[in-house]
XYZ file of C-alpha atoms in Angstrom:
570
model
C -63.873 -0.866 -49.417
C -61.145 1.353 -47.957
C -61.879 1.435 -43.767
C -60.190 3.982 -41.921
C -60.012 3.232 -38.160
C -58.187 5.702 -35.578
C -57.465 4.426 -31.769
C -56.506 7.161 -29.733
C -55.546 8.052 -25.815
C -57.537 10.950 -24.348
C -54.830 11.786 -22.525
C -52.755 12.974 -25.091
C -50.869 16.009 -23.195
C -49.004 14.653 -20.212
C -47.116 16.267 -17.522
C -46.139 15.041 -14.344
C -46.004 16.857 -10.934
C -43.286 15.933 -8.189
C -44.635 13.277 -6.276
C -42.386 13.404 -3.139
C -44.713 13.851 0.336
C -43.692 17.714 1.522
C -42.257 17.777 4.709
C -44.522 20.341 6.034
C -48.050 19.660 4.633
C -49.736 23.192 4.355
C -52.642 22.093 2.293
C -54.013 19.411 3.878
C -55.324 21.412 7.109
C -57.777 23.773 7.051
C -60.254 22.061 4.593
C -63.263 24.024 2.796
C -66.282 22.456 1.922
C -66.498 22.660 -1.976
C -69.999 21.111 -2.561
C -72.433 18.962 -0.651
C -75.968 17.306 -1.366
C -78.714 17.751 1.253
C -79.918 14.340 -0.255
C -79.641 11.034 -2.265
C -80.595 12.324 -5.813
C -83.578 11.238 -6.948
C -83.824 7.872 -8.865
C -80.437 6.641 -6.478
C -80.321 4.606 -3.870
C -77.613 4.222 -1.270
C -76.188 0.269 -1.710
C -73.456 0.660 0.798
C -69.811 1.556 1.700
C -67.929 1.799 -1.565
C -64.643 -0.685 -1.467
C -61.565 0.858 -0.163
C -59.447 -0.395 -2.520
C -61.546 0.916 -5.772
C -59.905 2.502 -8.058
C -61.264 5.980 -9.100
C -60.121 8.600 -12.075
C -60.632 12.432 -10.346
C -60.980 15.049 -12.876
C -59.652 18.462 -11.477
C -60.554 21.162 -13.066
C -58.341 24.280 -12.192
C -59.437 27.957 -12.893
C -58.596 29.442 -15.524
C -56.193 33.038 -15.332
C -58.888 35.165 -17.166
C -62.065 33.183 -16.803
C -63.710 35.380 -19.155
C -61.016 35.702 -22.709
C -61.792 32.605 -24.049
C -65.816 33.797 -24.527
C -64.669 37.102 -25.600
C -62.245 35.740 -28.002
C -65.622 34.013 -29.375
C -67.453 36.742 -29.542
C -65.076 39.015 -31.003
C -64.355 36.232 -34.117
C -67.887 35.256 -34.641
C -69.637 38.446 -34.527
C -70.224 39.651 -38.046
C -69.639 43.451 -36.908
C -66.372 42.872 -35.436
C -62.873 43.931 -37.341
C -61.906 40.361 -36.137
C -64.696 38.277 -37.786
C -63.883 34.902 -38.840
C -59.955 35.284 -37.608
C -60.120 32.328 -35.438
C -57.485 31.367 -33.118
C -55.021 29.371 -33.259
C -54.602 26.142 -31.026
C -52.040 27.768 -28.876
C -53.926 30.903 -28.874
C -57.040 29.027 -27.501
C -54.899 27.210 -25.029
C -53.416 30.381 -23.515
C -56.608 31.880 -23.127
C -57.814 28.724 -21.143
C -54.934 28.448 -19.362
C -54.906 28.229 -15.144
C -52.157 30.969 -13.415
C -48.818 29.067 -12.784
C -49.634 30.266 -9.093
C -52.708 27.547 -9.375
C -50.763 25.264 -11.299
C -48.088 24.887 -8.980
C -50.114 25.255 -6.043
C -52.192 22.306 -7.199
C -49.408 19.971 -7.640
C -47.766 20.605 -4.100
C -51.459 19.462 -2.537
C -51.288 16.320 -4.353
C -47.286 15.796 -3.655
C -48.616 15.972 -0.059
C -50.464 13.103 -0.596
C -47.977 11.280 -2.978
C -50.021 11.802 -6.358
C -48.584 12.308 -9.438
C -51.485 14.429 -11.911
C -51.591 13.982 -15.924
C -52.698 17.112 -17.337
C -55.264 16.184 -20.066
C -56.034 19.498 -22.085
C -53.501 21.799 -23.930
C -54.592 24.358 -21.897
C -53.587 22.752 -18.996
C -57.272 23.469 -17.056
C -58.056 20.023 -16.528
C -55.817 17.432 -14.422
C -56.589 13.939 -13.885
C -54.946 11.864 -10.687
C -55.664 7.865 -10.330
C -56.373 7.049 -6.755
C -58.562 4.441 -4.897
C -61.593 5.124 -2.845
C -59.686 5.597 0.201
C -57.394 8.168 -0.749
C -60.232 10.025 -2.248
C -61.508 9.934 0.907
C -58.709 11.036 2.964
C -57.559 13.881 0.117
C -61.297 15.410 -0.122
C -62.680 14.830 2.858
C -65.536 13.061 1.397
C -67.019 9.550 1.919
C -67.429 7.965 -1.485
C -69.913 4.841 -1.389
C -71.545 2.826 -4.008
C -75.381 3.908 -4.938
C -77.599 2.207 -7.718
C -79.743 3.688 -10.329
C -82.918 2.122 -9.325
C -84.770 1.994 -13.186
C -81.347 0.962 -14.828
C -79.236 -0.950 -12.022
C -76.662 1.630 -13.056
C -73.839 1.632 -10.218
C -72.013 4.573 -9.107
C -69.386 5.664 -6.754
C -69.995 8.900 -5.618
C -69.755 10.951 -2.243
C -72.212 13.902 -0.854
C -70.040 16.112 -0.417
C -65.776 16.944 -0.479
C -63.858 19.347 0.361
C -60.456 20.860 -0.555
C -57.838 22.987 1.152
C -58.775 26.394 1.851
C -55.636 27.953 0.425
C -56.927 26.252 -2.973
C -60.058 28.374 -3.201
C -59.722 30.538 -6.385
C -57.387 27.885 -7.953
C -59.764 24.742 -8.396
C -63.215 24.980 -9.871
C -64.221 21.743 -9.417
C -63.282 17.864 -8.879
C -65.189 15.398 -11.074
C -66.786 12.839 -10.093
C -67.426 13.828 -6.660
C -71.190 14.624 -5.861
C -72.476 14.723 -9.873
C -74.519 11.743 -10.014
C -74.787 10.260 -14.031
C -78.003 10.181 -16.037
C -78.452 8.097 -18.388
C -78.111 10.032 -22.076
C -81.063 10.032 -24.318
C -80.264 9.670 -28.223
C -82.729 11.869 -29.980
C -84.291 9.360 -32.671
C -87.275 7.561 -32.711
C -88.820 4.571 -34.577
C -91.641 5.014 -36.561
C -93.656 8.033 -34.626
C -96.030 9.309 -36.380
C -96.178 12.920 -37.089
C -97.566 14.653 -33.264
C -100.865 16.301 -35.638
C -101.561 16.869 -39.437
C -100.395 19.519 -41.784
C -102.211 22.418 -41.418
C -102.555 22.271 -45.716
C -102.409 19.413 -47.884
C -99.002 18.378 -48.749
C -98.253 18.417 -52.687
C -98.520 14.590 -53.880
C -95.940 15.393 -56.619
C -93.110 16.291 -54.042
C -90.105 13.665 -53.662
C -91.134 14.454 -50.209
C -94.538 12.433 -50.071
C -93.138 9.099 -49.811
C -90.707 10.247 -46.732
C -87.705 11.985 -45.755
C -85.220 10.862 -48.152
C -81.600 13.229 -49.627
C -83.639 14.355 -52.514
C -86.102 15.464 -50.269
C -84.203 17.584 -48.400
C -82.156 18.748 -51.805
C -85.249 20.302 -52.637
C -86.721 21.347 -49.886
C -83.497 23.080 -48.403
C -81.578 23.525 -52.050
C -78.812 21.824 -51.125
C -76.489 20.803 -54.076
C -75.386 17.424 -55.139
C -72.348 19.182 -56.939
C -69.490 17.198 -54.872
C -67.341 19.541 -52.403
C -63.744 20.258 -53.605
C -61.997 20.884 -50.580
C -60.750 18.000 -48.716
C -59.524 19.764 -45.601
C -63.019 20.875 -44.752
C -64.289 18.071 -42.325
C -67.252 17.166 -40.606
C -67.336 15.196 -36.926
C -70.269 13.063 -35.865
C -70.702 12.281 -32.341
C -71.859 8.562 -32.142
C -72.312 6.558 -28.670
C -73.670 3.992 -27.230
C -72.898 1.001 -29.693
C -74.543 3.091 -32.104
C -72.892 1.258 -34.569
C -73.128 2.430 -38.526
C -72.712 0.245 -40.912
C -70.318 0.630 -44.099
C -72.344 -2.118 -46.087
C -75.334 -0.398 -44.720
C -74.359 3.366 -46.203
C -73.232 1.856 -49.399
C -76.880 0.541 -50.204
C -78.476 3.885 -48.671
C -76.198 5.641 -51.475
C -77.544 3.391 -54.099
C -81.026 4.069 -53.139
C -81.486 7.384 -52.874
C -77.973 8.957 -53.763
C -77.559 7.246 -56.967
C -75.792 10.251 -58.615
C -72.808 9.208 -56.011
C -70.308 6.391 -56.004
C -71.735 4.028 -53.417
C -68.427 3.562 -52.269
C -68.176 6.969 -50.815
C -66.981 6.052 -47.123
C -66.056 7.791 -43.791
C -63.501 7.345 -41.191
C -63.683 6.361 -37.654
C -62.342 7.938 -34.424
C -62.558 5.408 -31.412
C -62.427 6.901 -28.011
C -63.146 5.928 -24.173
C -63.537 1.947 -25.524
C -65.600 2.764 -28.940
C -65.554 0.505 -31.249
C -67.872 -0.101 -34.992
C -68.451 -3.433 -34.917
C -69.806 -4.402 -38.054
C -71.264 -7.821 -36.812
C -73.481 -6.537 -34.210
C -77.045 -5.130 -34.926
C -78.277 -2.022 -36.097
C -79.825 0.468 -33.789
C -80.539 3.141 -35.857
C -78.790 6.379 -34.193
C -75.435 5.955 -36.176
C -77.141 4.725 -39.649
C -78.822 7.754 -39.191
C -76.444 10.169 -38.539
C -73.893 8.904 -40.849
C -76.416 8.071 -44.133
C -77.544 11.805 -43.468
C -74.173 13.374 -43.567
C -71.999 11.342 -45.832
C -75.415 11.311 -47.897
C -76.164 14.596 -47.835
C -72.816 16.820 -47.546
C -71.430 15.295 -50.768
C -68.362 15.087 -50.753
C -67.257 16.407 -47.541
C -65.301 14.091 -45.585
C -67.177 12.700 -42.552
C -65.344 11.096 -39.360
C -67.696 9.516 -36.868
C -65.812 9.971 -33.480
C -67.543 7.140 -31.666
C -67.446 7.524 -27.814
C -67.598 3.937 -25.646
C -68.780 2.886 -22.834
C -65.521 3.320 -20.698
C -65.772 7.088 -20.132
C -63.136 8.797 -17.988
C -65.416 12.254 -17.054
C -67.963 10.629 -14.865
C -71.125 11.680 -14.742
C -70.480 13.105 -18.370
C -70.112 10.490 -20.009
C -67.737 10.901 -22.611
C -68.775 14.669 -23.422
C -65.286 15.876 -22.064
C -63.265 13.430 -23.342
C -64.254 13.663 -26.790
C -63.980 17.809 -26.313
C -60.325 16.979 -24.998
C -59.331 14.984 -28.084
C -61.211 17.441 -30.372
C -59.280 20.584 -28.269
C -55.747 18.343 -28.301
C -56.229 18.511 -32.663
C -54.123 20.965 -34.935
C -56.981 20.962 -37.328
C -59.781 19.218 -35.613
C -63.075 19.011 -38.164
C -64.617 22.486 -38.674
C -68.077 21.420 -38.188
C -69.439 18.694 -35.362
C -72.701 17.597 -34.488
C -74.314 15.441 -31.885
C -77.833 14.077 -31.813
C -77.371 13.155 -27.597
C -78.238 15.077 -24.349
C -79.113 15.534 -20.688
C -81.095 16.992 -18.960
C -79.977 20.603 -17.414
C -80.930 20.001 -14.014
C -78.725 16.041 -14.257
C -75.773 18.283 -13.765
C -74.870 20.516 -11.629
C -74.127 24.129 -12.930
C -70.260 24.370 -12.345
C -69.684 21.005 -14.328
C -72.144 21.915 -17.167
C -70.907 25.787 -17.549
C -66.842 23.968 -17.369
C -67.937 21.601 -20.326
C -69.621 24.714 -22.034
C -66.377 26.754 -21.651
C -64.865 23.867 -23.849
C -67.317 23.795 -26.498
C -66.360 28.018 -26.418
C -62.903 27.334 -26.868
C -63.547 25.103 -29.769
C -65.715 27.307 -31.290
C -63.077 30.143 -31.174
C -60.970 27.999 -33.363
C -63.419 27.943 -36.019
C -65.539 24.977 -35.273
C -69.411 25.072 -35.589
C -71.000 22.740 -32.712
C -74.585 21.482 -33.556
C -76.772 19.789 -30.976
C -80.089 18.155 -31.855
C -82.127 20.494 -29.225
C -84.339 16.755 -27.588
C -87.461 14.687 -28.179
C -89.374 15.897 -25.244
C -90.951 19.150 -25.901
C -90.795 21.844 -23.261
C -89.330 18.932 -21.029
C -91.766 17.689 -18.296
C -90.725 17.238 -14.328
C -92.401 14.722 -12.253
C -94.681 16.787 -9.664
C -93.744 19.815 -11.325
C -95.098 23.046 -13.034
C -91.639 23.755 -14.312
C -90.388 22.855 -18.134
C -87.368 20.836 -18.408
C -84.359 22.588 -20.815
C -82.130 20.167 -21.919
C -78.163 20.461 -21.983
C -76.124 21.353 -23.979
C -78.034 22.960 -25.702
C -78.730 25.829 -22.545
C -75.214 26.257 -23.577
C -75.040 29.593 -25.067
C -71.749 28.525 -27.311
C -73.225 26.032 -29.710
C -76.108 25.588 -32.148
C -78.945 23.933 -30.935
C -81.034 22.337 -33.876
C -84.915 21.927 -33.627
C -87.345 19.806 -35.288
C -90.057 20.407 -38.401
C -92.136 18.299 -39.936
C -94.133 18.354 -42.992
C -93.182 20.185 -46.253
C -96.261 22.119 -47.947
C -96.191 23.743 -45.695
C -93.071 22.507 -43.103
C -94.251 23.101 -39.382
C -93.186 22.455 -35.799
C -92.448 19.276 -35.138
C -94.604 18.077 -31.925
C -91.621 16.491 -30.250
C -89.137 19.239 -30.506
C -87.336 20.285 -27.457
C -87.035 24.198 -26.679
C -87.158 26.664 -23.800
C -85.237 28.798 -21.743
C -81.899 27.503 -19.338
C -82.249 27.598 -15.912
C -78.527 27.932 -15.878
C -77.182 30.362 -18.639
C -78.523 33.423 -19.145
C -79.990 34.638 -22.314
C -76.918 36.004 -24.359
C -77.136 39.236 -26.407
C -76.498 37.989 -29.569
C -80.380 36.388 -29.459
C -81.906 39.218 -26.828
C -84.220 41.175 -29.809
C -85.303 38.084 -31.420
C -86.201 36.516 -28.112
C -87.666 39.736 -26.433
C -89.737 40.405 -29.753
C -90.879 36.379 -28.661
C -91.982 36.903 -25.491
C -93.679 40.313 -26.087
C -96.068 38.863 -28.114
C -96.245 35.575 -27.702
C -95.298 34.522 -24.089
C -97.692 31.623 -22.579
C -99.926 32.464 -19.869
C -98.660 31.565 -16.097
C -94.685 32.034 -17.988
C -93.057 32.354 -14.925
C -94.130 28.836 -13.673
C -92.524 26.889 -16.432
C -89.665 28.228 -17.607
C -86.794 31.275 -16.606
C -87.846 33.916 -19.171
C -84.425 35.525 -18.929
C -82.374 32.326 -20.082
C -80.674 31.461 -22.499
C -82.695 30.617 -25.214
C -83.631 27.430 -27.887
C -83.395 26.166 -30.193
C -81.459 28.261 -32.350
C -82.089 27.132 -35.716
C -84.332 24.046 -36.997
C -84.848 21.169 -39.439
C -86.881 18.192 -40.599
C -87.060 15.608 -38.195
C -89.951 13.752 -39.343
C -90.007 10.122 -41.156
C -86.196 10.080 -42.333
C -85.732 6.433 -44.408
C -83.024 5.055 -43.292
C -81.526 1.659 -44.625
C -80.463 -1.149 -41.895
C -81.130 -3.952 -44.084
C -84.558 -2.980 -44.109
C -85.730 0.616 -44.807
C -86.760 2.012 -41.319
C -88.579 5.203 -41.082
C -87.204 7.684 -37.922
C -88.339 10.619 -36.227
C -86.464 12.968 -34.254
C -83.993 16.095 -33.945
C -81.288 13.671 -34.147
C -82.200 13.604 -38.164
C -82.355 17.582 -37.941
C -79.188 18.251 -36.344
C -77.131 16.403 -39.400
C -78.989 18.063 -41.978
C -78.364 21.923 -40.760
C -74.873 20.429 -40.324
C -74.464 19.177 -43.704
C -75.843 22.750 -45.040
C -72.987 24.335 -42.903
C -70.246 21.783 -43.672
C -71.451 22.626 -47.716
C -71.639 26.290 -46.926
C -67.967 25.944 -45.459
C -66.791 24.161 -48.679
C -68.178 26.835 -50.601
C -65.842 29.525 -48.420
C -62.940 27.698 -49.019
C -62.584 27.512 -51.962
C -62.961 31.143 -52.463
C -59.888 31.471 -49.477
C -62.514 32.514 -46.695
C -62.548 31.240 -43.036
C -65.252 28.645 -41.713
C -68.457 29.873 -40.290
C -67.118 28.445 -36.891
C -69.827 29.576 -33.800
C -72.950 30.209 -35.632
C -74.681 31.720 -33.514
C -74.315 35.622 -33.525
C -73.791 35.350 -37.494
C -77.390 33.266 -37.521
C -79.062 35.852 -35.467
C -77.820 39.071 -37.058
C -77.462 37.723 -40.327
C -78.174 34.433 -41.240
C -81.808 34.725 -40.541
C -82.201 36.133 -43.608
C -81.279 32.672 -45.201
C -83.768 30.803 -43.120
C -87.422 29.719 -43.528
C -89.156 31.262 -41.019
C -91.993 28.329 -39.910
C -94.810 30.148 -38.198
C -97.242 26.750 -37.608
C -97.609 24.038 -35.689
C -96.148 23.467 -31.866
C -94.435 21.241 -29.405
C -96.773 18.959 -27.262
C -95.962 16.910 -24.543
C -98.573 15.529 -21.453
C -96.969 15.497 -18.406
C -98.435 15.356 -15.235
C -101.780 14.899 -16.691
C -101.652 17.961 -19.006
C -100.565 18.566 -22.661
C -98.085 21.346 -22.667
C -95.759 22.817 -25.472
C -95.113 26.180 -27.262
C -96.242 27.675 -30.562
C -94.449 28.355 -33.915
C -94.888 31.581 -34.577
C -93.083 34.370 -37.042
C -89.964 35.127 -36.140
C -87.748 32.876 -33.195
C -89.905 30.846 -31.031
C -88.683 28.147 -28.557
C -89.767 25.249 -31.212
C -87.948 25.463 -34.590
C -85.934 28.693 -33.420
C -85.238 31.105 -36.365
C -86.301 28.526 -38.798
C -84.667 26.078 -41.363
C -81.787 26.205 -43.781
C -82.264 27.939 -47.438
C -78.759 26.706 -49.029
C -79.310 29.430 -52.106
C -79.659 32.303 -49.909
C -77.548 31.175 -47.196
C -74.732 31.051 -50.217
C -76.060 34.745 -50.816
C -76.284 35.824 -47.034
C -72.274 34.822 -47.014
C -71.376 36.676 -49.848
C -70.500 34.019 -52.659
């Protein structure tokens, strides 16, 4: 069968600053402190003096002219209302709107000529700049004192510093340098082996469903209406986000297709992106997260070419391992694929909130280009904090700019899915587009003591929801997984389907879902009003309902493909 491999550089837009030492250094007195950590982070442990001579990758991420166009460029070509509706920008267009001031530009370059440093800029926009120096001129450029601390669960090192500093004449032109005091966490995949379902149905299922036996496509085809007619046009793409050595497996898909997508050629295939390191090494074993991912998209979305961007272990963007590069190679594409989702995530409180709203600002310029970002919304619940009252949101989706995807279980009737992650960012707050559904929420159905778990006025999720319960998934065995990283690829494979559909009539892409989902594509939903999330933490089993209407579990509900076809006009 026909493999189609891609190796690209991440830093695919270069320019060069003058790199001769100013005579009269003006910006390396007078030194501001940028950020600083009254402690170790938790989990760390201070090993010692990182080596002088280590060599270190600083992300610099400069502010941007007009901090605010490239969200209102969203807004105004994903809100349904607006005269500009579905008129995405180009990639130019996004890239001007993200762009620094050539006052900050320049000013940012005659710093690092100071110190002899040449920077490589790394997005089109020109808003992020990456400079290689060792740990001693890191020092001696940011003021900091960069040592080596250890992850004490994982043995994960890292070289980070407390706090740094930069020139007080830069204030207003750099956000942020990465990594400096962001310490990595280690990022879950959303899947899980062989969980059963959290509690039973609240009715008996129907035995004469294709569902009984397990998620399978025909499942889903029925459930959801999905077609099996093939999609026609081939420029409508769909991205999956694999990591990890979360290999999939081509001999692998081509038996899942003659299993239970027999009405396909099993030779149906997808293409690979390799970034930071990735590879898809077909001779090492399966661990489930890419069969998954790629069996329910190639499987599912038929006929819709599928590229699985797979993200190594040799990220340059620190603590975020790998999230901004493969944003910067999605951003640096003419026609990068109009729909993407990602079954992987943090925590919101693992990062700090400049470097998590900087990422989100990405995932807003992509989305003003057309693209539809879906995030399985976690495993955990409400999220649970050791020693804490407070819930745990998960990032990214608190990012108000993509499409976080919840779980369901079940399918006469489909309910909440016990493990589904939802709740309000501590971070973001909640943006208008969601403000009646969510307000109608907590009205009527707010938990008692609210304020101690979660910010009622964040941003709220999920936004949307799908099975995530006993997907079969063949690894030269059948293997039966739970989790909303089956549910994100299925609402993605609706939208990549839906897309097809709008192309072929000459329409635009859905792109950001989100304001068309709450004003409109509700209507195409099933709304699942039983069930809830559950998760004991500190001794206590906490969660949140399903109820009519949005509720932090399955969010608006689950995809209808008949009347989401209807709710777009075709």
């Amino acid at each position: 069968m026909a493999v189609h491999t891609r190796l690209l550089a991440l830093s695919l837009f270069t320019s060069l600053a003058l790199a001769t030492p100013l005579a009269n250094p003006l910006y390396s007195r007078n030194l501001l402190l940028q950020d600083a950590l009254k402690a170790v982070p938790s989990g760390f442990a201070l090993a010692g003096a990182a080596p002088a001579q280590t060599p270190l990758k600083l992300r610099i991420a400069l502010t941007q002219q007009n901090p605010d166009a490239v969200v209102n460029a969203l807004y105004s070509v994903s809100d349904p209302y607006s005269d500009k509706y579905g008129q995405h920008l180009s990639k130019a267009e996004a890239a001007q709107l993200a762009a620094p001031s050539e006052e900050s530009v320049n000013a940012v370059n005659a710093w690092l000529a100071e110190h002899g440093l040449n920077a490589t800029t790394l997005t089109p926009a020109g808003d992020w700049l990456e400079v290689q120096v060792d740990v001693s001129r890191a020092n001696t450029l940011l003021a900091a004192n960069y040592s080596l601390f250890t992850h004490r669960s994982s043995g994960v090192d890292a070289i980070r510093t407390l706090s740094y500093s930069i020139p007080a004449a830069l204030k207003g032109h750099i956000d942020l340098v990465h990594p400096t005091t962001a310490f990595p966490e280690l990022v879950q995949n959303n899947v899980v082996r062989g969980k059963r379902a959290f509690h039973e149905a609240l009715l008996p299922r129907a035995s004469s469903s294709v569902c009984s036996g397990g998620t399978t496509p025909a499942c889903l085809q029925e459930l959801y209406h999905i077609p099996t007619t093939p999609a026609t046009v081939t420029s409508n793409k769909m991205g999956v986000t694999g990591r990890f050595g979360n290999n999939a497996h081509y001999d692998f898909l081509k038996v899942f297709l003659e299993k239970y997508r027999p009405d396909m050629s099993s030779s149906t295939n997808f293409t690979v992106t390799l970034l930071d390191g990735g590879n898809n090494d077909q001779d090492v074993p399966s661990v489930s997260e890419g069969e998954l991912d790629i069996q329910y998209t190639v499987g599912l979305a038929t006929g819709v070419p599928v590229d699985y961007i797979m993200v190594g272990f040799d990220s340059q963007d620190g603590a975020l391992e790998g999230y901004l590069d493969e944003i910067t190679y999605l951003l640096s594409l003419d026609a990068p694929p109009q729909v993407l989702t990602t079954s992987y995530g943090f925590s919101e409180h693992s990062l700090s909130f400049e470097l998590t709203d900087k990422l989100c600002k990405a995932y807003a310029q992509l989305g003003a280009r057309g693209v539809s970002i879906l995030f399985a919304s976690g495993d955990g619940g409400v999220g649970c904090q050791e020693n804490s009252t407070a819930f745990a949101p998960t990032f990214p989706s608190n990012c108000p700019y993509v499409t976080s995807v919840g779980g369901t279980q079940g399918h006469a009737p489909e309910e909440a899915w016990g493990g589904s992650s939802g709740g309000f960012s501590n971070y973001f707050p909640r943006p208008a587009y969601q403000s009646p559904a969510v307000s109608a929420y907590l009205t009527s159905h707010a938990p008692a003591h609210a304020a101690q778990h979660f910010n009622a006025s964040g941003r709220a999720f999920p936004d949307v929801s799908a099975k995530a319960d006993a997907f079969q998934v063949w690894e030269n065995t059948t293997a039966s997984l739970f989790g909303t990283s089956a549910s994100s690829p299925t609402f993605a494979s609706v939208i990549a389907l839906l897309n097809d559909r709008l192309a072929a009539k000459g329409k635009a892409p859905l792109g950001f879902l989100n304001p068309w989902l709450y004003e409109k594509g509700v209507h195409g939903l099933n709304d699942i009003k039983d069930g809830n999330s559950s998760v004991e933490c500190n001794g206590q089993d906490i969660g949140f309902a399903a109820v009519p209407g949005w509720d932090p579990v399955t969010g608006l509900g689950t995809p209808d493909f008949n009347k989401l076809l209807t709710v777009v006009g075709l």
